[in-house]
Short mmCIF file of C-alpha atoms in Angstrom, two decimals:
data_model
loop_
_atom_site.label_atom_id
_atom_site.label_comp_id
_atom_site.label_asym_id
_atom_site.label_seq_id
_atom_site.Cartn_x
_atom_site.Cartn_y
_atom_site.Cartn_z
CA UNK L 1 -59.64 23.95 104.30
CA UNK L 2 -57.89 26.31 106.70
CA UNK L 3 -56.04 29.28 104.68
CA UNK L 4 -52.15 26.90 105.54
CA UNK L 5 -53.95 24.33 103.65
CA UNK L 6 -54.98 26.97 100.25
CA UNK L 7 -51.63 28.43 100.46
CA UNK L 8 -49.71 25.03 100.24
CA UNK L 9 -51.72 23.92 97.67
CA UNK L 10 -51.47 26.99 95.71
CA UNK L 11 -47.65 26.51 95.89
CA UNK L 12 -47.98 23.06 94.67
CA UNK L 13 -50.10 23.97 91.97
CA UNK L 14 -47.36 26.62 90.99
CA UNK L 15 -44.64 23.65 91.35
CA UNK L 16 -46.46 21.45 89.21
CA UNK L 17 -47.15 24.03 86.66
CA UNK L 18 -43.08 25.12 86.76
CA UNK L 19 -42.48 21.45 86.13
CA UNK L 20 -44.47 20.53 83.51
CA UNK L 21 -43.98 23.61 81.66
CA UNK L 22 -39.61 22.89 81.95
CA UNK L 23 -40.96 19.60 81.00
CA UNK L 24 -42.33 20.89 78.01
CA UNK L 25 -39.47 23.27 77.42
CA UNK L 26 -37.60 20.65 78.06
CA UNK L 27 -39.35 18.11 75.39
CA UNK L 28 -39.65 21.14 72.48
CA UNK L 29 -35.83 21.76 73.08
CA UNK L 30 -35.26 17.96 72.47
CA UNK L 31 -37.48 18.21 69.31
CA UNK L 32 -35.53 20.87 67.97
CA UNK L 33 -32.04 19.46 68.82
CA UNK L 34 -33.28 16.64 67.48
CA UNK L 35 -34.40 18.38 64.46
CA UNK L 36 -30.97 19.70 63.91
CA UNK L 37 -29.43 16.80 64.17
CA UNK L 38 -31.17 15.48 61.88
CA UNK L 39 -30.80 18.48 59.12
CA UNK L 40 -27.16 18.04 59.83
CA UNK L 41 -26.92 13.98 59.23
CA UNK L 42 -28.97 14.72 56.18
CA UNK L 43 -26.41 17.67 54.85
CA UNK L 44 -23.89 15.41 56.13
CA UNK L 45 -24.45 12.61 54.25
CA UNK L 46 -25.82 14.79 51.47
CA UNK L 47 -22.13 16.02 51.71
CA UNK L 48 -20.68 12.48 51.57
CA UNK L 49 -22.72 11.16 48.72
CA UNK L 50 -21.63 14.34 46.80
CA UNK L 51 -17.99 13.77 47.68
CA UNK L 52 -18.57 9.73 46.96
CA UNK L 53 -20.15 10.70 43.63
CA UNK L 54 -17.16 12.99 42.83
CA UNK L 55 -14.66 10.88 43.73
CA UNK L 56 -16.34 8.06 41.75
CA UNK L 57 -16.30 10.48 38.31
CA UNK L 58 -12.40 11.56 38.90
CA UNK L 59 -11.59 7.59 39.41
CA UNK L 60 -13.72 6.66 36.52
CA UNK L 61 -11.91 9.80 34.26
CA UNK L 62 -8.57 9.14 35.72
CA UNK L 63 -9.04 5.09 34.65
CA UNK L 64 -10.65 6.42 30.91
CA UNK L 65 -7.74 8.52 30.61
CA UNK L 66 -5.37 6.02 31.68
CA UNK L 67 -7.39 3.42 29.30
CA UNK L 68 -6.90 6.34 26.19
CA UNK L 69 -3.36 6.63 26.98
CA UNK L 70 -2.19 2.80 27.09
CA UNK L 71 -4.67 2.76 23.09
CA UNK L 72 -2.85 5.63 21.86
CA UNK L 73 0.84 3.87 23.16
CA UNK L 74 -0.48 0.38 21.88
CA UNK L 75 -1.11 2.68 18.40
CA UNK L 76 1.97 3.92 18.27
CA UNK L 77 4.08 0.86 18.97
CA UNK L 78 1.91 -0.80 16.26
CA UNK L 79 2.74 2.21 13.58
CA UNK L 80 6.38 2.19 14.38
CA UNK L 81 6.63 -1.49 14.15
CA UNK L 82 4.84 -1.26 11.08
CA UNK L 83 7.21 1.66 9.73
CA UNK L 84 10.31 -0.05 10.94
CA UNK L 85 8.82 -3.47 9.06
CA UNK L 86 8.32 -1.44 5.75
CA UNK L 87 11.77 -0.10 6.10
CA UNK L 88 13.40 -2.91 6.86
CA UNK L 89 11.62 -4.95 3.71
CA UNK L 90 12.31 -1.99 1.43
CA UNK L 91 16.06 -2.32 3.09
CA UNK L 92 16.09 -6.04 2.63
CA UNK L 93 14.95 -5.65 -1.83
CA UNK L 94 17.60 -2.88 -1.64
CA UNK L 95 20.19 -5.27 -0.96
CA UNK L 96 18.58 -8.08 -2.99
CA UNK L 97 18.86 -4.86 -6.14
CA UNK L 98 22.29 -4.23 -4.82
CA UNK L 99 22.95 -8.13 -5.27
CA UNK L 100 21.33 -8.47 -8.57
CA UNK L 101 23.27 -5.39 -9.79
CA UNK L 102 26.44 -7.11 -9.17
CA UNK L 103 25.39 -9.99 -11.33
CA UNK L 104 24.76 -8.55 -13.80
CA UNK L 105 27.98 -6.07 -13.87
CA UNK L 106 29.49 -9.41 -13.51
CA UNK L 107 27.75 -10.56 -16.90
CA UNK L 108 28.34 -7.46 -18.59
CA UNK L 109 32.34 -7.71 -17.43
CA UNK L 110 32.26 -11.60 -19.12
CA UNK L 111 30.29 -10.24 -22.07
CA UNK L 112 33.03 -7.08 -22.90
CA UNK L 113 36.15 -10.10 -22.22
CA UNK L 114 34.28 -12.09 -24.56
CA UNK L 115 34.06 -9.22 -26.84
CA UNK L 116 37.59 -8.34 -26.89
CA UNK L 117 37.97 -12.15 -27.60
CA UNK L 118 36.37 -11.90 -30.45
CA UNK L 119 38.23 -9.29 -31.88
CA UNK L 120 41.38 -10.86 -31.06
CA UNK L 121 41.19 -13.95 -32.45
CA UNK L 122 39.00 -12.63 -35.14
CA UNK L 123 42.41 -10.99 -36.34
CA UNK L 124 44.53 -14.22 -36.55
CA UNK L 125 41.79 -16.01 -38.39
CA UNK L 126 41.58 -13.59 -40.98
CA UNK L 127 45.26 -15.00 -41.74
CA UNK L 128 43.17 -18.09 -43.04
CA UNK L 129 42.66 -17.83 -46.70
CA UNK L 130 40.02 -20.40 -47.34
CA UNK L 131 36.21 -19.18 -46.29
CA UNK L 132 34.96 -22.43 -44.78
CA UNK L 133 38.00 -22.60 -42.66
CA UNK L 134 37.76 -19.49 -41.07
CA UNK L 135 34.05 -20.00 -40.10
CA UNK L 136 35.05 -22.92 -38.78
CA UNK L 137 37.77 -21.51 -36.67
CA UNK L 138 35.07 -18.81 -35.75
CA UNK L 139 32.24 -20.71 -35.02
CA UNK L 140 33.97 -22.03 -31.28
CA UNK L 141 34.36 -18.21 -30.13
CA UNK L 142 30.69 -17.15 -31.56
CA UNK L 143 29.56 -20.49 -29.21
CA UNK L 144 31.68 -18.71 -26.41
CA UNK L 145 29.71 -15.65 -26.85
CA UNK L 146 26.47 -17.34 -27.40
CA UNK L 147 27.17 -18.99 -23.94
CA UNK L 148 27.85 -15.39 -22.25
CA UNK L 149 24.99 -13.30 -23.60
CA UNK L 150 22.79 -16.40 -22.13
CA UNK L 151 24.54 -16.07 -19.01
CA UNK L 152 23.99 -12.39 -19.21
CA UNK L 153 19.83 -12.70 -20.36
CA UNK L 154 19.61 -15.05 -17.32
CA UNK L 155 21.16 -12.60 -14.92
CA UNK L 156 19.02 -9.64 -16.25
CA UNK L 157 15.69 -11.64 -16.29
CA UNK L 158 16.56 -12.56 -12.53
CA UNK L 159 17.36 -8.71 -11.81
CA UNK L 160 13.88 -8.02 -12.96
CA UNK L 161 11.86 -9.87 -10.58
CA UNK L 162 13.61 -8.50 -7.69
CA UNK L 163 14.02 -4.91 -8.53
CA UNK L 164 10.60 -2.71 -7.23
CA UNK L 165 12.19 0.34 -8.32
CA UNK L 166 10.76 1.64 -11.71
CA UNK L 167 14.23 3.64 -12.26
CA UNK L 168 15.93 1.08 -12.03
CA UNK L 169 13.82 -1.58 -14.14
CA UNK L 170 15.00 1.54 -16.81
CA UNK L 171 18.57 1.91 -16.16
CA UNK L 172 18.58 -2.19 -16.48
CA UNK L 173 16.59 -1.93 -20.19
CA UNK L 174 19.60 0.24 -20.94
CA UNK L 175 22.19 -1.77 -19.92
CA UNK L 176 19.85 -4.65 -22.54
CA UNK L 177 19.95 -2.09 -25.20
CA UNK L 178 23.86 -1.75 -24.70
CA UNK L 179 24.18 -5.55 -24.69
CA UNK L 180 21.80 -6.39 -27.66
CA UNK L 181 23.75 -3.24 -29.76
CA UNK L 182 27.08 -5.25 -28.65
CA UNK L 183 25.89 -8.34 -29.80
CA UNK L 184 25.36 -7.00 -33.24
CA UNK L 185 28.36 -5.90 -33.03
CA UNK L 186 29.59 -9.19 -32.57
CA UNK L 187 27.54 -10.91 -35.66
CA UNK L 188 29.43 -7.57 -37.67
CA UNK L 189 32.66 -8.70 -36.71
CA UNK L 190 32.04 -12.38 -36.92
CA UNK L 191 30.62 -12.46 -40.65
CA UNK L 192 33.32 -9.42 -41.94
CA UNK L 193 35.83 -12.12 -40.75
CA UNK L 194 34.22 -14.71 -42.21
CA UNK L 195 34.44 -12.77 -45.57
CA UNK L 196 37.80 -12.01 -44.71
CA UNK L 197 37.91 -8.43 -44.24
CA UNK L 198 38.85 -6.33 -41.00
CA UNK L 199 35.97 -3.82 -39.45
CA UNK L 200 37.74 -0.62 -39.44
CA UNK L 201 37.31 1.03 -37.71
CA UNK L 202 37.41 -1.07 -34.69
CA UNK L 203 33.87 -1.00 -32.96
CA UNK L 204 34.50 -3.16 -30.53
CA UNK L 205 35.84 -0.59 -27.91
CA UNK L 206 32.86 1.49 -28.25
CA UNK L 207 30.35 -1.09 -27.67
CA UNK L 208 32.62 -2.41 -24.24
CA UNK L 209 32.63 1.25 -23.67
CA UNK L 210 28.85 1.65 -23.80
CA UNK L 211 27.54 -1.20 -21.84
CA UNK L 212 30.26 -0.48 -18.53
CA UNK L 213 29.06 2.93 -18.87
CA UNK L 214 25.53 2.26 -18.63
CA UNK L 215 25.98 -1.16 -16.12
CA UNK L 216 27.75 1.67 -14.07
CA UNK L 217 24.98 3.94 -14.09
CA UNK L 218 22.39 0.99 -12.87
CA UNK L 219 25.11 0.13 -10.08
CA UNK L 220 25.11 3.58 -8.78
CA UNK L 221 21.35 3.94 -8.97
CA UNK L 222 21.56 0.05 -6.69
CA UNK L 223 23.63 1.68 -4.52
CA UNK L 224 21.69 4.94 -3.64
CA UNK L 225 18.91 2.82 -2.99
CA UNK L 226 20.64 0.98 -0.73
CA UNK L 227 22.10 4.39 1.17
CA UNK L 228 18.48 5.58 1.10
CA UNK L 229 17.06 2.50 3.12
CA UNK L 230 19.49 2.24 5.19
CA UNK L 231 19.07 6.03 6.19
CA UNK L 232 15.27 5.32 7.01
CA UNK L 233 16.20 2.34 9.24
CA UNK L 234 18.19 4.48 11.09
CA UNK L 235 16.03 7.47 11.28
CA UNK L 236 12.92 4.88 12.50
CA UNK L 237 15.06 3.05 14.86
CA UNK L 238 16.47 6.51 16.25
#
């Protein structure tokens, strides 16, 4: 063709290559946005999960912790309960001592009267000159204190079951021992009236003396125990 015609298609070759190579500028630029976009989605939700995952471990370790610290309350609710429970029952035999103490100060009180009884109308029988008569006359009292010291067996034998405390059980075989040396004292008196003839010196005081002494000494002993219990229940409920 005529040179017009070369020179208008050499500038429309030149458009068409400008075009399709911003076209493929154009396309490679999309491919690497693209690309990016991509990479970042992928750290982004990389990111996420990582957040998600430790998120997920502080939940689960806040909710173990939580779960340890409502076991080790539930624990020690149980143990105090428990403690308070033992003190309370160790209170509660305390008291039942205490009570059993009383009893048999109480016994040892009717067994000393009935002592001094004794004695006392021991010395206006011994007035009586015939034998059988005054054994007669003494047999009623010796009943009397044959009634006591069975009254006084029955309260130790009951103090026994409920005392736990091994001092105790001892200072109570003590009091025995002062009651079983006061009954012989009794059986002395009894047959040296019967024979007519007055004990001297007079060991009836020192047998009364003996047993309130050592009925004292198990009373105290009751009552520290009791002090001592109540001192825990207040320390555990405090």
């Amino acid at each position: 063709g005529s040179k017009a015609e070369w020179f208008f298609g050499a500038v429309v070759f030149c458009v068409v290559m400008v075009t399709s190579w911003q076209t493929l500028a154009v396309h490679r630029q999309a491919s690497r946005n693209a690309e990016a976009a991509a990479e970042r989605l992928r750290i982004e939700r990389a990111a996420t999960e990582e957040r998600s995952a430790r998120e997920l471990a502080l939940i689960q370790s806040l909710h173990r912790a939580e779960i340890e610290a409502q076991e080790k309350l539930h624990r020690a609710e149980m143990e105090a309960q428990r403690e308070l429970a033992r003190v309370e029952r160790v209170h509660r035999v305390n008291q039942l001592q205490k009570q059993a103490m009383i009893e048999v100060s109480r016994a040892v009180n009717a067994h000393t009267l009935m002592l001094a009884t004794l004695w006392n109308q021991g010395a206006g029988i011994l007035r009586i000159e015939d034998r059988d008569e005054r054994e007669q006359a003494m047999n009623p009292v010796f009943e009397q204190i044959s009634q006591v010291v069975n009254d006084f067996s029955v309260e130790v034998s009951n103090a026994h079951l409920v005392i736990e405390d091994d001092g105790l059980h001892r200072a109570l075989d003590r009091v025995n021992e002062a009651a079983l040396m006061a009954i012989r004292v009794a059986e002395d008196v009894h047959d040296a009236v019967v024979e007519g003839r007055e004990p001297q010196p007079n060991p009836i005081p020192p047998a009364q003396r003996l047993m309130h002494t050592r009925a004292a000494e198990a009373r105290r002993l009751a009552w520290d125990l009791v002090r001592t219990g109540l001192d825990d229940t207040r320390a555990v409920t405090e």
